[in-house]
Coordinates of C-alpha atoms and ligand atoms in Angstrom, one line a residue:
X917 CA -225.4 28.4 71.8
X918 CA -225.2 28.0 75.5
X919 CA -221.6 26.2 76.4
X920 CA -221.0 24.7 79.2
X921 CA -217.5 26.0 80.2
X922 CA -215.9 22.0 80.8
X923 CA -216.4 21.4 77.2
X924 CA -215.3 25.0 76.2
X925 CA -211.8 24.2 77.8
X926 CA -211.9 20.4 77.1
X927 CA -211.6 22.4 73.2
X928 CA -215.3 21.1 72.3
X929 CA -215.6 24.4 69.9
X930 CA -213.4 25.6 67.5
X931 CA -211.5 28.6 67.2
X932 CA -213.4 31.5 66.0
X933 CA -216.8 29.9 67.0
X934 CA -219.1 31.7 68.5
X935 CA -220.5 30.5 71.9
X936 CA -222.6 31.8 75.3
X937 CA -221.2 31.2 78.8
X938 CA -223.3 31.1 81.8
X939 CA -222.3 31.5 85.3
X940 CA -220.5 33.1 88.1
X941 CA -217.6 35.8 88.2
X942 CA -214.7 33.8 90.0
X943 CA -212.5 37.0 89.4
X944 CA -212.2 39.7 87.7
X945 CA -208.9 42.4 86.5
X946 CA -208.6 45.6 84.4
X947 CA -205.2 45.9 82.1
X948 CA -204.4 49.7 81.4
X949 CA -204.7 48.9 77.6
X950 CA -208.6 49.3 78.5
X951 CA -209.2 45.4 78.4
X952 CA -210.9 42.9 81.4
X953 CA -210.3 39.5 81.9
X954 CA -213.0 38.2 83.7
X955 CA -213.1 34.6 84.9
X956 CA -216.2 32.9 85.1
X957 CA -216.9 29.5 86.4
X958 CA -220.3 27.2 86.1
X959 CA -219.2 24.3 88.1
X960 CA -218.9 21.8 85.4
X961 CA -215.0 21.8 85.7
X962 CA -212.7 22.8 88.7
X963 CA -211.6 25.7 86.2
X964 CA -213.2 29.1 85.4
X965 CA -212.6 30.2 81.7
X966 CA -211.1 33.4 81.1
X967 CA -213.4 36.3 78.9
X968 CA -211.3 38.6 77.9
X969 CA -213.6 42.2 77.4
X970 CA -212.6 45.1 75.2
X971 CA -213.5 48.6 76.5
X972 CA -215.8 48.7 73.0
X973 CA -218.2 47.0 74.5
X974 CA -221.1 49.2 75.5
X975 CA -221.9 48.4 79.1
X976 CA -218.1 48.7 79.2
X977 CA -217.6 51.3 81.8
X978 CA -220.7 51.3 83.8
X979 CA -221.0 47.8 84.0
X980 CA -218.1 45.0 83.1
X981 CA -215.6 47.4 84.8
X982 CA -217.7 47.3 88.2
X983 CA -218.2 43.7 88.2
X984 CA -217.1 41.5 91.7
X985 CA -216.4 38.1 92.5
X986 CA -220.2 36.1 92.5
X987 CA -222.2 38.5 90.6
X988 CA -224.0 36.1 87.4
X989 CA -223.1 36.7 83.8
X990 CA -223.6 35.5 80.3
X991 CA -220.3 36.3 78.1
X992 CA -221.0 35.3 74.4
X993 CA -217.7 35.5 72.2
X994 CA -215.4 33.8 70.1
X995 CA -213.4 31.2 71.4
X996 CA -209.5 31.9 70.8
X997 CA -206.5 30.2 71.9
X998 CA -205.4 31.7 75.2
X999 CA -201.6 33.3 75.0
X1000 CA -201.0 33.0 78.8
X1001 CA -199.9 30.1 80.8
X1002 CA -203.2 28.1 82.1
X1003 CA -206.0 27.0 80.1
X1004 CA -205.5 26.6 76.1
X1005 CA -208.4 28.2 75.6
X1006 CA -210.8 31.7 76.1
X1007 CA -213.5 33.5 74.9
X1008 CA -212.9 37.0 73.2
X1009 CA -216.3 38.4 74.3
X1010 CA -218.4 40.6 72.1
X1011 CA -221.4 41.0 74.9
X1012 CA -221.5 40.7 78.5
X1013 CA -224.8 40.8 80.3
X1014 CA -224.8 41.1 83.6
X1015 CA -228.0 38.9 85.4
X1016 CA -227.2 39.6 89.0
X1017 CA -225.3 41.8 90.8
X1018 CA -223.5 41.7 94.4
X1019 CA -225.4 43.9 96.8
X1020 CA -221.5 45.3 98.4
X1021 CA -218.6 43.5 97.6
X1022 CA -217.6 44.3 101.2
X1023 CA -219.9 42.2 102.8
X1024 CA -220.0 39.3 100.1
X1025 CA -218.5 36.4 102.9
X1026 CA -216.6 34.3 100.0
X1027 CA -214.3 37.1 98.9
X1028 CA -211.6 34.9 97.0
X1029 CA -209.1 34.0 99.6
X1030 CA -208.3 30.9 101.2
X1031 CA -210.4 30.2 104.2
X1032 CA -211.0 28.1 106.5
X1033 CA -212.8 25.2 107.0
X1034 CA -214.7 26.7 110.3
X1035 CA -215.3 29.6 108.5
X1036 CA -217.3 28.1 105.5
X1037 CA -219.2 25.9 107.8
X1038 CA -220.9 29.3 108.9
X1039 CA -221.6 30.1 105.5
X1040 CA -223.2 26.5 104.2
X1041 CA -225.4 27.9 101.4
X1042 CA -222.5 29.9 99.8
X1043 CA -219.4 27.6 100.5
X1044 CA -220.5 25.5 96.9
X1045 CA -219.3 28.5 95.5
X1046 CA -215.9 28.3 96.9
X1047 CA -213.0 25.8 94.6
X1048 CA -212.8 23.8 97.2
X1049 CA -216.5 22.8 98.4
X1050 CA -217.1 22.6 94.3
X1051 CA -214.2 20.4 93.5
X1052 CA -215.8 18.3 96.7
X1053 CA -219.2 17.9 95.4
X1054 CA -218.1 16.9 92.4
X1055 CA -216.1 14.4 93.3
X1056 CA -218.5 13.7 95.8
X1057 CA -221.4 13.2 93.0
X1058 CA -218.5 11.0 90.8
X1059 CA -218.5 8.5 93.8
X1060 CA -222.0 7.9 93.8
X1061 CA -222.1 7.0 90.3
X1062 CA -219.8 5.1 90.6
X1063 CA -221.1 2.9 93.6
X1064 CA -224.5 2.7 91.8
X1065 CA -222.9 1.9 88.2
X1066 CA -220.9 -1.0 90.4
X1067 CA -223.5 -2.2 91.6
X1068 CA -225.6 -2.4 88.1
X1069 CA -222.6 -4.2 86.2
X1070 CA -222.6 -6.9 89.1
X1071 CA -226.3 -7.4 89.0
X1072 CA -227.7 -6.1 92.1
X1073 CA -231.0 -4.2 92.7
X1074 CA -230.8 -1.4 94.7
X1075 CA -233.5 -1.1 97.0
X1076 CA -235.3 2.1 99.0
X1077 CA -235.5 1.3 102.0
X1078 CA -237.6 3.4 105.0
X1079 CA -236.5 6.3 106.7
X1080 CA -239.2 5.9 109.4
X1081 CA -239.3 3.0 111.1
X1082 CA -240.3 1.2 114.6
X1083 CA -236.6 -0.9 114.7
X1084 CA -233.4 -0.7 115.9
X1085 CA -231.3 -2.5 112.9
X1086 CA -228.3 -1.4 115.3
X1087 CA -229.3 -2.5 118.6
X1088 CA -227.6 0.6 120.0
X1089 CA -230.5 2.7 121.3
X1090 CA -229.2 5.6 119.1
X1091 CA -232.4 7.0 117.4
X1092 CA -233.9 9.9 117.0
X1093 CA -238.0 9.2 117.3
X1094 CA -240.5 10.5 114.9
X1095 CA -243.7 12.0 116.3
X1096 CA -247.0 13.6 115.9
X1097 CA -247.8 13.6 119.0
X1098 CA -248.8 16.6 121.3
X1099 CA -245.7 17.2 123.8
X1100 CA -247.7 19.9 126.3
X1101 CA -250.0 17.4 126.3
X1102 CA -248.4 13.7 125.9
X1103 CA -251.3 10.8 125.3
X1104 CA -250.2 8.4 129.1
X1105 CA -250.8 4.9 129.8
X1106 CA -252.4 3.7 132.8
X1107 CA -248.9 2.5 133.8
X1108 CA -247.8 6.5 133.0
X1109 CA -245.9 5.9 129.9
X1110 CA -246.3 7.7 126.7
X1111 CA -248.7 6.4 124.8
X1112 CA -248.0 5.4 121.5
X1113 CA -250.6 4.0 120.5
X1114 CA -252.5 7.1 119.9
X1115 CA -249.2 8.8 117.9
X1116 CA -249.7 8.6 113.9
X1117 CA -248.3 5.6 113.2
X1118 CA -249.5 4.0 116.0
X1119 CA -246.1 2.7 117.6
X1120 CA -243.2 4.4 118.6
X1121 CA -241.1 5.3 115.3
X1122 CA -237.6 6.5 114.8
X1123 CA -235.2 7.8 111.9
X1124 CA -233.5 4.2 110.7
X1125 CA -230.0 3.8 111.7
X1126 CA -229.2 1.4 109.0
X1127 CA -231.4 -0.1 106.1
X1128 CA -229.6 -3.6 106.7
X1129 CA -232.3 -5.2 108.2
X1130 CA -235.0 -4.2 105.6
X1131 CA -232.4 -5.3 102.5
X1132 CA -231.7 -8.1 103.7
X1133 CA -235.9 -9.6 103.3
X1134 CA -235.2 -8.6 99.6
X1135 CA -231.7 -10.1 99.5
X1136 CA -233.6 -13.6 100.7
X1137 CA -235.4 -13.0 97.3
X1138 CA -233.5 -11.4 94.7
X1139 CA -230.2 -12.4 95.9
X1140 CA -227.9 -9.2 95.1
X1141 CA -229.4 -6.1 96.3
X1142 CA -227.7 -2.6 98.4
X1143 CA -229.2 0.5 99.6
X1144 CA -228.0 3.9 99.4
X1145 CA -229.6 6.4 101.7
X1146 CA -229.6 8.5 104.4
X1147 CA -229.5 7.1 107.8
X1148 CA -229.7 9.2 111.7
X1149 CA -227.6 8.7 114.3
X1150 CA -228.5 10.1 117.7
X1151 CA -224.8 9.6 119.2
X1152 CA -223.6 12.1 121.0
X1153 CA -220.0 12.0 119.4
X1154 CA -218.8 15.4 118.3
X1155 CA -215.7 14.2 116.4
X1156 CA -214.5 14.8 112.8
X1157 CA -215.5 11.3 111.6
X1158 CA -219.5 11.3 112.9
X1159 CA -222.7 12.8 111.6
X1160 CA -226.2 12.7 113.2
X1161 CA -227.2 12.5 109.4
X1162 CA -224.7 10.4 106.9
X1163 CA -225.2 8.2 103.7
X1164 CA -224.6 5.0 103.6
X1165 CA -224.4 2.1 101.1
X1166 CA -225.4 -1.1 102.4
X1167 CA -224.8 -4.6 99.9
X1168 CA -226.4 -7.9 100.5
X1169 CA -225.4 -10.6 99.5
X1170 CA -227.3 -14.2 99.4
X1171 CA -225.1 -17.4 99.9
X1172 CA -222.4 -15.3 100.4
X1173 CA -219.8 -15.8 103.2
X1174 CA -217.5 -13.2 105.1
X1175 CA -214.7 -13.6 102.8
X1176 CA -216.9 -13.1 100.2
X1177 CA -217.9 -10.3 101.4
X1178 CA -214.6 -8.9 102.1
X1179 CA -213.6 -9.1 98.4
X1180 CA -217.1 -7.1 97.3
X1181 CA -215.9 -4.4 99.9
X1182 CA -212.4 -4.4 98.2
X1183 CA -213.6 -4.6 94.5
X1184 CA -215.8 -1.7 95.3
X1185 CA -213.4 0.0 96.6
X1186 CA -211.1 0.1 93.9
X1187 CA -213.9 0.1 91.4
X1188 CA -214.2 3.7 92.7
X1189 CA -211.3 5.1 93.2
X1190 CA -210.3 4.2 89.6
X1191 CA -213.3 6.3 88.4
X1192 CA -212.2 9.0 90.2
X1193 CA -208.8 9.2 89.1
X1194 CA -209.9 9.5 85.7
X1195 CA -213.6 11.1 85.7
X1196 CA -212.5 13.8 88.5
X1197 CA -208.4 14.1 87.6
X1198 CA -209.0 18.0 88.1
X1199 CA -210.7 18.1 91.1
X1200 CA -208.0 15.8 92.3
X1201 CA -205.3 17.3 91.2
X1202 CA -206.4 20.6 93.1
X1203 CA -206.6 18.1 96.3
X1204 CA -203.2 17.2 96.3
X1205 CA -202.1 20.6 95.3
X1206 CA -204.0 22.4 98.1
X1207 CA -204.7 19.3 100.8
X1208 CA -202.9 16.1 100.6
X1209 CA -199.7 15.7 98.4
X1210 CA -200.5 12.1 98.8
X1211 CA -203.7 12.3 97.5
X1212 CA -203.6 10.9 94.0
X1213 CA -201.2 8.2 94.9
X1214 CA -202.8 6.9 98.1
X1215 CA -205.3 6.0 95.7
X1216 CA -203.5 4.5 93.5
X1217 CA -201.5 2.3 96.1
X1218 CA -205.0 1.2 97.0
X1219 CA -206.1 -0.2 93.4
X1220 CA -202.8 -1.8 93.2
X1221 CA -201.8 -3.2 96.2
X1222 CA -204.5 -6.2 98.1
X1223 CA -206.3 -5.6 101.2
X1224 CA -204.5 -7.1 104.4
X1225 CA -206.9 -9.5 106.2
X1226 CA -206.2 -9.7 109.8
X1227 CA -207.7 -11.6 112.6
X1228 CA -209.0 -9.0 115.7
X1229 CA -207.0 -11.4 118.0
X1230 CA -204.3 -11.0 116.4
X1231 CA -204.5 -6.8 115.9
X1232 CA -204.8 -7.1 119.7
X1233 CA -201.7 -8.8 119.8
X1234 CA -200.1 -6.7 117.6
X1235 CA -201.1 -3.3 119.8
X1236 CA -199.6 -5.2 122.4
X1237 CA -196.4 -5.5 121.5
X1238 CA -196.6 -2.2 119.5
X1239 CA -194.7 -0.8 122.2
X1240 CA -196.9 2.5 121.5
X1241 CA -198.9 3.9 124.6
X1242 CA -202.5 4.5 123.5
X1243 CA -204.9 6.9 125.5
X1244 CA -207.7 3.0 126.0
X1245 CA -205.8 0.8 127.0
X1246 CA -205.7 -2.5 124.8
X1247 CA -206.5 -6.0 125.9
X1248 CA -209.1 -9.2 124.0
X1249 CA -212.7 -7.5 124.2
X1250 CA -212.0 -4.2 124.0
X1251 CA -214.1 -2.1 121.1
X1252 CA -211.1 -0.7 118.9
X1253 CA -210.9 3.0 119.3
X1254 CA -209.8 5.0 116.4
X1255 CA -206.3 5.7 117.3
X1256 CA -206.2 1.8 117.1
X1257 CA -207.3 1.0 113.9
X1258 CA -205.3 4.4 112.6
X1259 CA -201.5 2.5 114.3
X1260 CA -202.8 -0.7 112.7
X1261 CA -203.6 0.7 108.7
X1262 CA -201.1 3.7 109.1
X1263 CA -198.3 2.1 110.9
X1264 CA -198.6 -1.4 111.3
X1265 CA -199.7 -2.1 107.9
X1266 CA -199.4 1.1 105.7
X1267 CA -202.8 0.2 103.4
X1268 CA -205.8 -0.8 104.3
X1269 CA -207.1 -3.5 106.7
X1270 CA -209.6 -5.9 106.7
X1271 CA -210.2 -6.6 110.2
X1272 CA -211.8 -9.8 110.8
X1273 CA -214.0 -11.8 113.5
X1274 CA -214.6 -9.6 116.9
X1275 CA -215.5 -10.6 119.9
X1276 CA -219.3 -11.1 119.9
X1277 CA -219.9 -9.0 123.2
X1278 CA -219.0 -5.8 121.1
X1279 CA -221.0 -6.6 118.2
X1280 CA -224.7 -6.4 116.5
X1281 CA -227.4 -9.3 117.4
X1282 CA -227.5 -10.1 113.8
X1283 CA -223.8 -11.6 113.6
X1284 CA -223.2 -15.0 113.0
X1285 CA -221.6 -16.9 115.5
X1286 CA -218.2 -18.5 114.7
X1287 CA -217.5 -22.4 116.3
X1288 CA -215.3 -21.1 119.2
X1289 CA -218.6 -19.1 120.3
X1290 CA -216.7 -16.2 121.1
X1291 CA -216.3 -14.0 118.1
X1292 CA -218.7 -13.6 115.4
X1293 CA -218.3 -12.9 111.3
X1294 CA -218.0 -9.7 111.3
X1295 CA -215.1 -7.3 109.0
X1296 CA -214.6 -4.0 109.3
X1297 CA -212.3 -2.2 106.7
X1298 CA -209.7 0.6 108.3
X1299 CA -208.1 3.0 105.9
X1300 CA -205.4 5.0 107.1
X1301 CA -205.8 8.4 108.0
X1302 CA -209.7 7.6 108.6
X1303 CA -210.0 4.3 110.5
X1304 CA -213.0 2.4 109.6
X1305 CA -214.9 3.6 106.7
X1306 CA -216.4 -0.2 106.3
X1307 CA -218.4 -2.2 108.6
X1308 CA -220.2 -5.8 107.8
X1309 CA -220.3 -9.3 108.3
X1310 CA -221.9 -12.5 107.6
X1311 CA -225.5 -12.8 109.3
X1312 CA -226.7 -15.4 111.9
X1313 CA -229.2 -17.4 109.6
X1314 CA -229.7 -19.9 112.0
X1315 CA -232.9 -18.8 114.6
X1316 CA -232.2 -20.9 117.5
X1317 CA -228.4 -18.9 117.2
X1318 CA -230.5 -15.5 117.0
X1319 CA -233.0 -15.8 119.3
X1320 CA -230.1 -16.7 122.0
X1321 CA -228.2 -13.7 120.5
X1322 CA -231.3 -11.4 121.3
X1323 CA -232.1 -12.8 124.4
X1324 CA -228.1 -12.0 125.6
X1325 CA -228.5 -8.5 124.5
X1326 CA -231.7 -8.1 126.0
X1327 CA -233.6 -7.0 122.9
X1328 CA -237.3 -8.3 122.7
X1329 CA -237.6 -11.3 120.3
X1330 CA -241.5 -10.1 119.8
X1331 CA -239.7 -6.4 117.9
X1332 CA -237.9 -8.9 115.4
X1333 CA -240.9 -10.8 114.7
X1334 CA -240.9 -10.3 110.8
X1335 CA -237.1 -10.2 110.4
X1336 CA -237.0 -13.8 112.4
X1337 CA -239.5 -15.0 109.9
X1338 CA -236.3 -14.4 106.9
X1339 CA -234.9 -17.6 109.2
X1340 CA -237.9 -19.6 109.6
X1341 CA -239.1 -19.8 105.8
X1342 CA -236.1 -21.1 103.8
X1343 CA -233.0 -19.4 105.4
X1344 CA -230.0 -19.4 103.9
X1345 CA -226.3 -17.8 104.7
X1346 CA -226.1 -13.8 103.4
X1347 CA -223.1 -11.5 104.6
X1348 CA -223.2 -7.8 103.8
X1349 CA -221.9 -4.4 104.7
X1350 CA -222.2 -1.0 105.1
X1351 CA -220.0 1.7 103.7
X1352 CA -220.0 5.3 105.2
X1353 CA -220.3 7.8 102.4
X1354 CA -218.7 10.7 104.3
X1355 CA -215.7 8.9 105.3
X1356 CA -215.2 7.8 101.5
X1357 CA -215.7 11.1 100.5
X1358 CA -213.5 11.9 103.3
X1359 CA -210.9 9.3 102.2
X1360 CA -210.7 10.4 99.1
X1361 CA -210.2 14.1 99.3
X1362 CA -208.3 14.1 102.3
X1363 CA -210.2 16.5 103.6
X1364 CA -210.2 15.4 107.4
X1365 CA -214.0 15.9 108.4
X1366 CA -216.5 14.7 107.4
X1367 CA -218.7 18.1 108.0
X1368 CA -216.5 19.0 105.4
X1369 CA -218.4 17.0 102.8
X1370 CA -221.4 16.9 103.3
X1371 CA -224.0 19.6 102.0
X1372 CA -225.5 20.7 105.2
X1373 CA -223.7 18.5 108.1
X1374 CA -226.1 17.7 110.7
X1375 CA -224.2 17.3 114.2
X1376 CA -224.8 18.2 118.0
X1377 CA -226.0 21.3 118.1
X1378 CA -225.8 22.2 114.6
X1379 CA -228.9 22.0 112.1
X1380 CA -228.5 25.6 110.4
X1381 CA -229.5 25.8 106.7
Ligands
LIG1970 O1 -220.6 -0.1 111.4 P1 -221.9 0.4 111.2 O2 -222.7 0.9 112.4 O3 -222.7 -0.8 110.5 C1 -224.0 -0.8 110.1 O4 -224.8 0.1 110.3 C2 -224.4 -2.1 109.5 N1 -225.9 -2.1 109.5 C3 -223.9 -2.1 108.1 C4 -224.2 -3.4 107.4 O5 -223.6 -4.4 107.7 N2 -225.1 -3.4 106.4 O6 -221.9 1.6 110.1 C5 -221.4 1.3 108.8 C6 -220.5 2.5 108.4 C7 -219.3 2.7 109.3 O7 -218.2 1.8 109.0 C8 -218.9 4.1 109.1 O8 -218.2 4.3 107.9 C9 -220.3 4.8 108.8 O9 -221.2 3.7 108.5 N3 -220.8 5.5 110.0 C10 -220.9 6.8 110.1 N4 -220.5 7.8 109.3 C11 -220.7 9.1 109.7 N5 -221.2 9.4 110.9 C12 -221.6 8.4 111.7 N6 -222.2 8.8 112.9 C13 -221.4 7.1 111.4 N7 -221.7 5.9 112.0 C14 -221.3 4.9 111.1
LIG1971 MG1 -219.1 -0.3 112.8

């Protein structure tokens, strides 16, 4: 019977049974005694099993003995316990078949070495072939099961919300527009501008930047509700932490308030870093073999230790008197810059930090307004090493408060028309947030960009594959 090769080394069969392997050649070597030990991996564990082939075997010489790294296989054998140090267990085969060879070795671009991360970036349709990228998407995949099974055991309803759309959740004019329309030949107004009207959906649309705004009509109804999606971001920022195209999984809670808010972020959190430690211990164990010693107990130090709150007035103070010089200059007002929120979580702190309450001037419209109407309910969550991975806050649910909030940040009341409507037909206080997927991912491996783990990174300049 087709085994898959996790439960062939998890010792699922028993000795002397016979079983079929699918998959890929991860390496292969002859022994003089006229033997081959081919290892072959599927990707259902980070390990490959080894099938060890006597020269008996028919297709011996003409074929098992010129097999490469990647060409496909099915090995069917007996499972035996394995003599050498590694796995416990390995398949004595009795019939190889080889499914697909490799054109020339020489030019196969995954030879198995250790490359770099550049390097596989070029080669985005192989590099899940590679330990690395595999252990990645598997832990990668473990997350988001995790987040959704969350989610379910708490009660929420998660919620698809629009890729296209005609607003700007974020308010920060980053959005890549969706069109049908002609561009040698662009539909005018008599004023000259582009003329939307005539474009398929009839109004200017764009890629959402954020589902927030659309979850939180359903949060005013079923209460508990998140979205997990993709969301676009035209910003030009070529750093190691920003994607044009990234997941993101955005809770809403109703009647909830920032600190309640706060503790969903943290329970999350550790919700999923537990699962991780013990659904993808293999995967991890390569990471902080091959990435980050630290990585299994930075995790760990996480689920056991509580989040640090921390006013923003009072991280400004503490920058000041840090003593450190950073590159932006600190001083009330300013937008933190990553090497801020890294000295606060790595150095300051040592954990992670729940920064709380910004000044208003460098936040959303949709942020409620605290009573010294200067900073607003917001919380972002720094992790060191990564910096924010977390953004939310509690929402203004009081419409006179947003409409003034709009009209500061000179954003048209009439665009808002149906979320303003969530205030004017039984409002009530929600708070939510909006966790990055790539920087958890990111986090978690401690694998330092986010490129890095994603399938196919979308960035300036870069939409290959
Ligand atoms: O802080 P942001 O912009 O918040 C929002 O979009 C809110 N609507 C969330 C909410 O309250 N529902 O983005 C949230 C998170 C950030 O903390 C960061 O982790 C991630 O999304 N993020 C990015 N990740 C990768 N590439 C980018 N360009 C990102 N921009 C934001
Ligand atoms: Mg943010």
């Amino acid at each position: 019977s087709h085994a898959v090769i996790h439960d062939v080394l998890a010792g699922r069969y028993a000795e002397g049974e016979t079983v079929t392997v699918k998959g890929w050649v991860r390496t292969k070597r002859d022994s003089k005694a006229g033997i081959s030990f081919v290892a072959v991996h599927d990707g259902s564990c980070f390990d490959a099993v080894q099938a060890v082939v006597p020269a008996e075997l028919s297709n011996y010489e003409n074929e098992v003995k010129r097999l490469t790294t990647a060409c496909s296989v099915i090995v069917t054998g007996t499972i035996a316990r394995s003599e050498g140090k590694g796995q416990q267990f390995e398949i004595q085969a009795t019939e190889v078949e080889v499914v697909g060879w490799v054109e020339n070795p020489d030019t196969y671009p995954m030879a198995p070495k250790r490359h770099s991360m550049e390097y596989l970036r070029e080669f985005a349709h192989l590099r899940p072939r590679t330990n690395i990228n595999g252990a990645v998407t598997r832990v990668r995949n473990c997350l988001a099961q995790a987040i959704h099974r969350f989610f379910h055991e708490r009660g929420f309803n998660w919620i698809s919300t629009p890729i296209i759309t005609a607003s700007d959740s974020e308010g920060a004019g980053e959005m890549f527009r969706v069109s049908t329309l002609d561009l040698e030949n662009l539909p005018r107004t008599e004023q000259g501008k582009v003329d939307y009207s005539q474009d398929f959906f009839a109004k200017e649309t764009f890629l959402t930047v954020s589902g927030q705004l659309n979850v939180e009509s359903f949060c005013c109804a079923l209460s508990k509700v998140y979205t997990f999606g993709p969301t676009f971001r035209a910003e030009n920022s070529n750093t190691s932490r920003h994607l044009a195209e990234f997941w993101m999984i955005e809770p809403e809670v109703a009647f909830a308030d920032l600190a309640d808010i706060a503790q969903l972020a943290e329970d999350m959190l550790k919700y999923v870093f537990q699962a991780v430690l013990t659904e993808r211990a293999d995967d991890m164990a390569f990471f902080a073999e091959r990435v980050d010693q630290d990585a299994i107990q930075r995790l760990q130090k996480m689920i056991d230790s509580s989040f640090v709150r921390m006013d923003y007035t009072d991280a400004i103070e503490i920058l000041k008197s840090s003593g450190k010089t950073f590159n932006y200059p600190v001083e009330w007002g300013i937008d933190l810059q990553s090497e801020h929120e890294r000295y606060l979580a790595e150095e300051h702190v040592g954990a992670p930090v729940i920064l709380q309450n910004y000044p208003k001037d460098i936040k959303a419209f949709y942020m409620r307004l605290n009573d010294d109407g200067k900073t607003v309910a917001a919380m972002d969550v720094l992790a060191p090493g990564i910096g924010e991975i977390i953004g939310g806050s509690q929402r203004e649910e009081r419409l006179d408060n947003l409409d003034q909030r709009l009209l500061d940040m000179g954003l048209d009341k009439e665009d808002y028309g149906w979320y303003r409507d969530l205030r004017r037909f039984g409002t009530v206080p929600h708070s939510g947030f909006g966790l990055g997927f790539e920087r958890l991912v990111s986090y978690v491996t401690g694998i330092g960009n986010v490129r890095d783990v994603i399938a196919f990174p979308r960035t300036p300049g870069s939409a290959d594959f």
